[in-house]
PDB file of C-alpha atoms in Angstrom:
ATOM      1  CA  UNK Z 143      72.159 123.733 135.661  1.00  0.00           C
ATOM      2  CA  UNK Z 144      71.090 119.833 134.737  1.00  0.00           C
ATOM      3  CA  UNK Z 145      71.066 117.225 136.852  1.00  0.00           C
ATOM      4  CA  UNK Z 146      74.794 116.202 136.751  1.00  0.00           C
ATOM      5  CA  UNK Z 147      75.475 119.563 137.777  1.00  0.00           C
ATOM      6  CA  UNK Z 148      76.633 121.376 135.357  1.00  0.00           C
ATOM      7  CA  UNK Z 149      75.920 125.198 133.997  1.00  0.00           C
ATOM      8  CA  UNK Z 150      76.381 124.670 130.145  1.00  0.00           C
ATOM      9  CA  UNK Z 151      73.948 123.357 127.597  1.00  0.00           C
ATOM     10  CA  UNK Z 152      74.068 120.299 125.211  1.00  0.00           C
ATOM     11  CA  UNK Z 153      72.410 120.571 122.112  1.00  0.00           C
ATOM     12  CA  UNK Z 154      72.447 117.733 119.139  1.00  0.00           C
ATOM     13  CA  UNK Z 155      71.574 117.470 115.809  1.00  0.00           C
ATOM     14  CA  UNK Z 156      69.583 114.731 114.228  1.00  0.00           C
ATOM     15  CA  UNK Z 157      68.086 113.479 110.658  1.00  0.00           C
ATOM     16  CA  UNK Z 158      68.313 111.059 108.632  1.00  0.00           C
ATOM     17  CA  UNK Z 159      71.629 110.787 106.269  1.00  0.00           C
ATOM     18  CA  UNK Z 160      71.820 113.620 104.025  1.00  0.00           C
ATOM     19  CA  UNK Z 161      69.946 115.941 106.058  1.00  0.00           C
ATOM     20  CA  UNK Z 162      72.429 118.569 106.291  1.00  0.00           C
ATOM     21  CA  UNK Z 163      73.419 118.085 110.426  1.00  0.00           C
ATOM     22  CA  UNK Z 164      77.119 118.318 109.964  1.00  0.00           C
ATOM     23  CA  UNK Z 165      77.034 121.496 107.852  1.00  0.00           C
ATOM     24  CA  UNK Z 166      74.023 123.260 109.936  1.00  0.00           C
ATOM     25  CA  UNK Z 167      75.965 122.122 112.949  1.00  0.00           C
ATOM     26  CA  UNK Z 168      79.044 124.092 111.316  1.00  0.00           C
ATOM     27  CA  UNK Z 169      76.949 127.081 110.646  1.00  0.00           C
ATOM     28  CA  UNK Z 170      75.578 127.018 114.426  1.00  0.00           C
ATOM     29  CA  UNK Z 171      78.667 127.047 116.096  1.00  0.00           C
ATOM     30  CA  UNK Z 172      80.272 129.944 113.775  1.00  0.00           C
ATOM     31  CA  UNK Z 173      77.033 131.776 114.778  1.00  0.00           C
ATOM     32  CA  UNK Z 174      77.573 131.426 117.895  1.00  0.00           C
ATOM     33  CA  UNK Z 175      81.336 131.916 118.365  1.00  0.00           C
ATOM     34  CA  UNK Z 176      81.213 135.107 116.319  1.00  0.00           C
ATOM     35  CA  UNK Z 177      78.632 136.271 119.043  1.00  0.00           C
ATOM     36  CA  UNK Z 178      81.012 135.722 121.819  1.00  0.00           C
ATOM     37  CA  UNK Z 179      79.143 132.696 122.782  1.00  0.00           C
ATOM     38  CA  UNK Z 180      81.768 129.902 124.710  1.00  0.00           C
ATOM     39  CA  UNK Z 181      81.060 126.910 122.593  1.00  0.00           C
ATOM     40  CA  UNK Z 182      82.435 123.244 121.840  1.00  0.00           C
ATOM     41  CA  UNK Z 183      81.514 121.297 118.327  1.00  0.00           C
ATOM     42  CA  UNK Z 184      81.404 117.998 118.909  1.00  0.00           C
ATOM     43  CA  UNK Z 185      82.055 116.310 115.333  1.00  0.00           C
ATOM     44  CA  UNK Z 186      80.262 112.815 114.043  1.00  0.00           C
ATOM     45  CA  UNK Z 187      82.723 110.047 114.771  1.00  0.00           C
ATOM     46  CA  UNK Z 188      85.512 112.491 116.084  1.00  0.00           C
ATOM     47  CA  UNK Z 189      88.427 110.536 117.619  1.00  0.00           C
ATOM     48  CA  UNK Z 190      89.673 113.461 119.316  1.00  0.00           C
ATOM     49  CA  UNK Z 191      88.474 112.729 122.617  1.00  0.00           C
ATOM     50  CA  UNK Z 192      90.681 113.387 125.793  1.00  0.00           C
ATOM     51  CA  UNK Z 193      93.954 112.001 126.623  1.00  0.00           C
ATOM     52  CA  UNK Z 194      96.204 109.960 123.563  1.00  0.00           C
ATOM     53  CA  UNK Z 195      95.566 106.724 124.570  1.00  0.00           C
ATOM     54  CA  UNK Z 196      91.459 107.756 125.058  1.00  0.00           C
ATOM     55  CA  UNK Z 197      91.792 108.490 121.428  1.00  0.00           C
ATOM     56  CA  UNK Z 198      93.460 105.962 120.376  1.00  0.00           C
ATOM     57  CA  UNK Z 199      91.084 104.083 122.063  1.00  0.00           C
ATOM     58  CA  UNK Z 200      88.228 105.831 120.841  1.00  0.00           C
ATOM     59  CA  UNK Z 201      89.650 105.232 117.282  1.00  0.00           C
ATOM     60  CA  UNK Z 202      88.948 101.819 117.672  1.00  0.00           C
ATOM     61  CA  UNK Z 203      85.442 102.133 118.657  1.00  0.00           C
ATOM     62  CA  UNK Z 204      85.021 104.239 115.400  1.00  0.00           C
ATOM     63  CA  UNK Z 205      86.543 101.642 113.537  1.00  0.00           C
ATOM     64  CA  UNK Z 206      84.527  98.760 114.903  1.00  0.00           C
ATOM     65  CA  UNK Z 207      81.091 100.921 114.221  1.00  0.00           C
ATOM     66  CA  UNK Z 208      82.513 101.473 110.843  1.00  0.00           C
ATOM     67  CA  UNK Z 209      82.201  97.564 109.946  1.00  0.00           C
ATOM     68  CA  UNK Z 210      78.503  97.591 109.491  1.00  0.00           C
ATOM     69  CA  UNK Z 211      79.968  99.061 106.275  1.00  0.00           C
ATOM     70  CA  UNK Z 212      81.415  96.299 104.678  1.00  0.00           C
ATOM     71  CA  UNK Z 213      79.147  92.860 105.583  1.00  0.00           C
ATOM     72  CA  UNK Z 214      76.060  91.651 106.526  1.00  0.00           C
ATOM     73  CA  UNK Z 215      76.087  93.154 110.070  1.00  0.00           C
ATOM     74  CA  UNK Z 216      72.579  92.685 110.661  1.00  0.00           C
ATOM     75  CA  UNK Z 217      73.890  89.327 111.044  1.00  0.00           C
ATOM     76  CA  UNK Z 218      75.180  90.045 114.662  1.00  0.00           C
ATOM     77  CA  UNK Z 219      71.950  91.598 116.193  1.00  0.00           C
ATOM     78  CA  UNK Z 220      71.350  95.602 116.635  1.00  0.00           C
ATOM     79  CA  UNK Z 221      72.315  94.876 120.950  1.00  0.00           C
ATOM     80  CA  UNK Z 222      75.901  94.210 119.830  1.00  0.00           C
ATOM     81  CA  UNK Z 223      76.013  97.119 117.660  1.00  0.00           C
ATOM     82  CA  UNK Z 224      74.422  99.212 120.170  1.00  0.00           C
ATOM     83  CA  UNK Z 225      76.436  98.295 122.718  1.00  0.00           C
ATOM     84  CA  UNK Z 226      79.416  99.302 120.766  1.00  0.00           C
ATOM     85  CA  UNK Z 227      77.837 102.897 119.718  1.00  0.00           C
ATOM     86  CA  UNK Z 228      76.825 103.161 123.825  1.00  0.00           C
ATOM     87  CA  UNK Z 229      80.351 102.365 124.777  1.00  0.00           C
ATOM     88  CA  UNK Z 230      81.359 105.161 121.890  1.00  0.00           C
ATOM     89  CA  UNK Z 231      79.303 108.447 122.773  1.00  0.00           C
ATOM     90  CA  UNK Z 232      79.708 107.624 126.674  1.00  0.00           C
ATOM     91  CA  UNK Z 233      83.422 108.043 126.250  1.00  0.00           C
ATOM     92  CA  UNK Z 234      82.224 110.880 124.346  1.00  0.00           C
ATOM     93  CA  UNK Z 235      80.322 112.367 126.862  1.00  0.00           C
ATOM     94  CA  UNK Z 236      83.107 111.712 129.767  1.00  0.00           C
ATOM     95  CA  UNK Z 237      85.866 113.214 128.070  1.00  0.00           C
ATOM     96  CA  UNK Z 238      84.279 116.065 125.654  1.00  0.00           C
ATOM     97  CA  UNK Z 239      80.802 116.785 126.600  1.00  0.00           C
ATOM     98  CA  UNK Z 240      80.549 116.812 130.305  1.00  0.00           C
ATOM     99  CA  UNK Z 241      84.177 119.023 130.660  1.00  0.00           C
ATOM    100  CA  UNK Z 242      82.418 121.581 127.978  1.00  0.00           C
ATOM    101  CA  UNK Z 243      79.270 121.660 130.121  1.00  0.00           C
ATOM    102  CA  UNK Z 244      81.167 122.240 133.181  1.00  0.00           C
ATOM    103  CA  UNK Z 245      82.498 125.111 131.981  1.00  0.00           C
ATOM    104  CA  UNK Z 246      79.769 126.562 130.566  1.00  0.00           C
ATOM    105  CA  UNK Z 247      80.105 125.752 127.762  1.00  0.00           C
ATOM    106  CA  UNK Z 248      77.279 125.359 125.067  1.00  0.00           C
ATOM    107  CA  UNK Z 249      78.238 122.200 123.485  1.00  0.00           C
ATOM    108  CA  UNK Z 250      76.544 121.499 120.185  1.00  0.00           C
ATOM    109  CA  UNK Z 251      76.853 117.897 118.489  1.00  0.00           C
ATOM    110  CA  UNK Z 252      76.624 117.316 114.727  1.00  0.00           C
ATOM    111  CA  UNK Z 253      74.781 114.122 115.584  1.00  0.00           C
ATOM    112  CA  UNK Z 254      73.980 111.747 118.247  1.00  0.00           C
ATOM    113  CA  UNK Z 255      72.815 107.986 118.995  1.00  0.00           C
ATOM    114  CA  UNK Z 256      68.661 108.654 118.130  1.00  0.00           C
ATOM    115  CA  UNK Z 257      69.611 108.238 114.301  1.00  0.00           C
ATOM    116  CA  UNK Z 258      70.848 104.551 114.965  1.00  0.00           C
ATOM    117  CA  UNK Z 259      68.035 103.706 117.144  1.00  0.00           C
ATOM    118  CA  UNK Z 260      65.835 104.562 113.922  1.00  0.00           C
ATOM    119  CA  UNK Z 261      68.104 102.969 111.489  1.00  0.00           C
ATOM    120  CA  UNK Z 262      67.551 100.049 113.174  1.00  0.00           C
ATOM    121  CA  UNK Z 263      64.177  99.615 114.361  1.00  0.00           C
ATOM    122  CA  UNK Z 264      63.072 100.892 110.302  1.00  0.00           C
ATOM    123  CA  UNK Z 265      65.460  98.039 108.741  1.00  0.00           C
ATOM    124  CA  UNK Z 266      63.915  95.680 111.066  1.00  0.00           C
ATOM    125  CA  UNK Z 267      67.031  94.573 112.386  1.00  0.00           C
ATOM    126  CA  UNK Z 268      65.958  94.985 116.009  1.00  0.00           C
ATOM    127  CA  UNK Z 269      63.525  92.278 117.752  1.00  0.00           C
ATOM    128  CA  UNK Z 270      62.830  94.681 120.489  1.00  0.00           C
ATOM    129  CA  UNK Z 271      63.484  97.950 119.854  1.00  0.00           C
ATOM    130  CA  UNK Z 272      62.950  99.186 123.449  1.00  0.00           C
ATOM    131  CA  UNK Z 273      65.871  96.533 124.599  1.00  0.00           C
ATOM    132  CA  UNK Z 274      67.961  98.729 121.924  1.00  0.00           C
ATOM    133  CA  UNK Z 275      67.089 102.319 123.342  1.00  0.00           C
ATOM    134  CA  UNK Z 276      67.668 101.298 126.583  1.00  0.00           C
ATOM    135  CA  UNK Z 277      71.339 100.339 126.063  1.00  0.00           C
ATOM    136  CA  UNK Z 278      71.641 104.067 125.696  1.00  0.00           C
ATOM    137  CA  UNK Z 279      70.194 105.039 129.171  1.00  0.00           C
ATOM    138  CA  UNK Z 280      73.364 105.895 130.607  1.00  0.00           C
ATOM    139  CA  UNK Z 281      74.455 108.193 127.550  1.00  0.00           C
ATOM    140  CA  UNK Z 282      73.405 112.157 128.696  1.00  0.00           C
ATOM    141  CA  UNK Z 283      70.236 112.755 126.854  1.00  0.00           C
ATOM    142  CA  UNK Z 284      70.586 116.391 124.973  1.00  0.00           C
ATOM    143  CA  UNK Z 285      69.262 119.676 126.342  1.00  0.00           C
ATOM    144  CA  UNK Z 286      67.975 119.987 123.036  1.00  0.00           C
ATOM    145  CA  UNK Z 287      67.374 118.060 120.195  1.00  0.00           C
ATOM    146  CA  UNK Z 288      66.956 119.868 116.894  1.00  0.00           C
ATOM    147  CA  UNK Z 289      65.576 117.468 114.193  1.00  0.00           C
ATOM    148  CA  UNK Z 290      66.341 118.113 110.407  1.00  0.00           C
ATOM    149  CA  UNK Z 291      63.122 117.436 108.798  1.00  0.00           C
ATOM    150  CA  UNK Z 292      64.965 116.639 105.607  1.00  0.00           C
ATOM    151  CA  UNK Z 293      62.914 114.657 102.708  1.00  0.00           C
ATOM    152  CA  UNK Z 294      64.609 111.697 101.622  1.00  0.00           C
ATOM    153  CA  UNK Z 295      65.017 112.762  97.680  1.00  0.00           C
ATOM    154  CA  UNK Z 296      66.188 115.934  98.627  1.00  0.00           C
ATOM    155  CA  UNK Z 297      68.693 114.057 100.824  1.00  0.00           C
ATOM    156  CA  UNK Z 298      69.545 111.470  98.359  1.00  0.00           C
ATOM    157  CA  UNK Z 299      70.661 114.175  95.337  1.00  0.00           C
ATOM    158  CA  UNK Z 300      73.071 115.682  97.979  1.00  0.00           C
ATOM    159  CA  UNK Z 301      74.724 112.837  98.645  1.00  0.00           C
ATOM    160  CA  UNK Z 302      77.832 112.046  96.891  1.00  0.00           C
ATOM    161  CA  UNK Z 303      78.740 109.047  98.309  1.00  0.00           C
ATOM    162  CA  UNK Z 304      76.144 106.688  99.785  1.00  0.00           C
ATOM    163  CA  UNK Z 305      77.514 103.802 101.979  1.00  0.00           C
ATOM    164  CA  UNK Z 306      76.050 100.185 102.675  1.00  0.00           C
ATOM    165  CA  UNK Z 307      74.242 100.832 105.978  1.00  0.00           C
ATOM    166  CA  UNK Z 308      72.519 104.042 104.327  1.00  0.00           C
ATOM    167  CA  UNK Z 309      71.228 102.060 101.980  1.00  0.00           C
ATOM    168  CA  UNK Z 310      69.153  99.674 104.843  1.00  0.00           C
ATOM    169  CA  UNK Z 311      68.605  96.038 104.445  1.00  0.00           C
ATOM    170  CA  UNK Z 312      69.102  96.293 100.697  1.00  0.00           C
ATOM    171  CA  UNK Z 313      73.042  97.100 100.481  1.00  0.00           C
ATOM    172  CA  UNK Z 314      75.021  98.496  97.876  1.00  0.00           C
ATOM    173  CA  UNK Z 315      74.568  95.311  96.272  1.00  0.00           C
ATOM    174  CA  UNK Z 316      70.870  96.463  95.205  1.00  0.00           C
ATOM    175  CA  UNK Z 317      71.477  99.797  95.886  1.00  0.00           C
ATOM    176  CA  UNK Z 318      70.005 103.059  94.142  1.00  0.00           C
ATOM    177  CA  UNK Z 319      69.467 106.807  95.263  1.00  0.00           C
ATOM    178  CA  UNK Z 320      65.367 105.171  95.180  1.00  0.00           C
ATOM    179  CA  UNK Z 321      66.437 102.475  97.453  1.00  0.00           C
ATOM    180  CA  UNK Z 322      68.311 105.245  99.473  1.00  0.00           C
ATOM    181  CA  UNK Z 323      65.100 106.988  99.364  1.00  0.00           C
ATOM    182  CA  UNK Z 324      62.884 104.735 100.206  1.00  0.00           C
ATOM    183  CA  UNK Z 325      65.360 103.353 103.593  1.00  0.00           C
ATOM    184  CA  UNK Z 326      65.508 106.656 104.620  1.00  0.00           C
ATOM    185  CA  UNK Z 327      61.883 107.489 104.619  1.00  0.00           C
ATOM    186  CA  UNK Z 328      61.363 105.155 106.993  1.00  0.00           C
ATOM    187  CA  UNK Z 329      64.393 106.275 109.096  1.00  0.00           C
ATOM    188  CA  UNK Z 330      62.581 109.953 109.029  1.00  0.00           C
ATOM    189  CA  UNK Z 331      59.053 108.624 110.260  1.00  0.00           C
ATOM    190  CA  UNK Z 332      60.715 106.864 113.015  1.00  0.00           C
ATOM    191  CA  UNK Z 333      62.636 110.200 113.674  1.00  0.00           C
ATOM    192  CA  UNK Z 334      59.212 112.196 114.015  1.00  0.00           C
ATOM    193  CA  UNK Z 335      57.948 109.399 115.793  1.00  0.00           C
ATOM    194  CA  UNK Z 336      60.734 110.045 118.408  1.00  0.00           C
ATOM    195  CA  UNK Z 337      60.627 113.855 118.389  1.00  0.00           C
ATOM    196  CA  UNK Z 338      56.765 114.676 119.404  1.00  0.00           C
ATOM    197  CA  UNK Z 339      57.089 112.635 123.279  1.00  0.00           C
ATOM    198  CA  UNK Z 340      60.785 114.164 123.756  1.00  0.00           C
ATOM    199  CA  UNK Z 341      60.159 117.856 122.344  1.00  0.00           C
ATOM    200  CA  UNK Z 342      62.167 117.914 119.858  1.00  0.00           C
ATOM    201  CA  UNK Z 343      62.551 120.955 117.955  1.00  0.00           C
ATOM    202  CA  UNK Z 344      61.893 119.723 114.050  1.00  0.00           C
ATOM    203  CA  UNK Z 345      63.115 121.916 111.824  1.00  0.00           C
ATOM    204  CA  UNK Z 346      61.820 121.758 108.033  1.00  0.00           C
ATOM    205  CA  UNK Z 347      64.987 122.754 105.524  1.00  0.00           C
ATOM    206  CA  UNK Z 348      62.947 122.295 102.580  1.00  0.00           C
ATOM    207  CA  UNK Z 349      64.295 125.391 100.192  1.00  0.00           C
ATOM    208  CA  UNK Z 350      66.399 126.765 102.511  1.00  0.00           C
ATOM    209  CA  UNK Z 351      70.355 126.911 102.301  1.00  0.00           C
ATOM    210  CA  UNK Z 352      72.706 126.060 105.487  1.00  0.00           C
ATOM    211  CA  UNK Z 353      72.933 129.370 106.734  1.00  0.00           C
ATOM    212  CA  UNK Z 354      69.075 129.943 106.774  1.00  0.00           C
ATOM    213  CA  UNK Z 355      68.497 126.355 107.975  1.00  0.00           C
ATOM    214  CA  UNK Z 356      71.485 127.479 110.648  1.00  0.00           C
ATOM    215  CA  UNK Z 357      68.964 130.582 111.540  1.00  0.00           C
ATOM    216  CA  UNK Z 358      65.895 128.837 111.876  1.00  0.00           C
ATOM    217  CA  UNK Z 359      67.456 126.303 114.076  1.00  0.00           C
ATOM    218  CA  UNK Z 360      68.547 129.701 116.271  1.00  0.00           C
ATOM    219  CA  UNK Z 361      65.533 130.697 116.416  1.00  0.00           C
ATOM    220  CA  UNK Z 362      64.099 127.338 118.154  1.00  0.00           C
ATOM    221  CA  UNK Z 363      66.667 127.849 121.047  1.00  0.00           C
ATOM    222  CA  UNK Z 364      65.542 131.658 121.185  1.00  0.00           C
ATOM    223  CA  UNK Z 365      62.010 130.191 121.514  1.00  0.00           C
ATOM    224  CA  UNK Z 366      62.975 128.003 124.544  1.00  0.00           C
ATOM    225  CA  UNK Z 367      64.389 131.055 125.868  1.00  0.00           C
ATOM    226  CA  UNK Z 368      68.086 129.739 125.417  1.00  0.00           C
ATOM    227  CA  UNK Z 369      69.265 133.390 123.724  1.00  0.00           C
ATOM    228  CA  UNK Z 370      66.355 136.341 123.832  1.00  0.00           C
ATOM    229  CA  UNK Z 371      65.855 138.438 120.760  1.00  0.00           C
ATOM    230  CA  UNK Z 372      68.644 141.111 120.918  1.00  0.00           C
ATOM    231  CA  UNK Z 373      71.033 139.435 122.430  1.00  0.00           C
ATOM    232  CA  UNK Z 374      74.692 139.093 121.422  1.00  0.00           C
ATOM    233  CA  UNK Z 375      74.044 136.180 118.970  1.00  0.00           C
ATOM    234  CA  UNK Z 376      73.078 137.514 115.626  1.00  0.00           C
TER     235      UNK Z 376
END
């Protein structure tokens, strides 16, 4: 039981874009469901969150985060952006998260807010980087964070389609799978920077397909005694 109270356990995914979260994530859960294990995905920008109108509402907030697509957003400061992305995973957490925990639920997120507070404070775009983090204090902090200790070139042949913002201050404009690279290199040294104080659980996928990358990360939650060796997962 956490602090709020509740019996289940939150775990999220991070790494920088192209790191595999959403598919590992997808290969966690099926683990776990085909183990009898009560579990809740919680999808990267899902809109699907409580009541019509919530979503509806939610949609919006997706929307709105979605700009820093398609101009200089940088422009506006990385508070108003975080703001928004705050206002977005606390609904998050109110209507999806915190039910799933309070039934017991593991609840396992294909991503959370750490990878913006990276993007940002590697592109430069934030003045005061603590300021940013902060604006998250109110957002549950995961059980468990399991990094995806991805390298950047690895990431950037995966990729199929690379947006503006995953490009960093250089924008499609100037943008190649080096200058991909190169932005998201960065974005990975601030993510080990973050994991080492909070225990993060990095996981290297270097080599190693979804599924395997899906057991290793199993294996970190068996090592902080989440599931013992034996048990129903598999």
């Amino acid at each position: 039981m956490d602090e709020r109270g509740t019996t289940g356990r939150f775990i999220a995914f991070e790494g920088i874009d192209g790191s595999g979260k959403t598919t590992t994530a997808a290969h966690l859960v099926g683990l776990l469901r085909r183990s009898g294990v009560p579990v809740t995905l919680v999808a990267h920008n899902s809109t699907d969150v409580g009541p019509r109108v919530v979503s509806q509402y939610v949609a919006e907030l997706v929307s709105l985060k979605q700009r820093t697509h398609s101009f200089d957003y940088a422009s506006l400061g990385a508070v108003h952006w975080a703001l928004i992305r705050a206002s977005y995973y606390a609904l998050v957490d109110r209507f999806v998260v915190g039910p799933a925990l309070e039934r017991g639920e593991v609840t396992v997120a294909d991503g959370w807010y750490h990878k913006f507070v990276a993007r940002v404070t590697a592109a430069g775009h934030a003045d005061d980087p603590e300021a940013v983090r902060s604006i998250f204090a109110p957002v549950r902090t995961p059980d468990t964070v399991l990094l995806l200790d991805t390298a950047p070139e690895v990431a950037a042949d995966r990729k199929k389609d690379i947006n503006d913002a995953e490009y960093g201050p250089a924008r499609r404009g100037e943008g190649s799978r080096s200058v991909f690279a190169r932005y998201q290199r960065q974005v990975r040294s601030e993510l080990l920077r973050m994991a080492d104080p909070r225990a993060w659980q990095v996981i290297p996928t270097a080599e190693l397909d979804p599924a395997r990358v899906a057991a290793a990360c199993l294996d970190a939650l068996r090592g902080q005694g989440l599931w013992a060796e034996g048990s129903r997962v598999r």
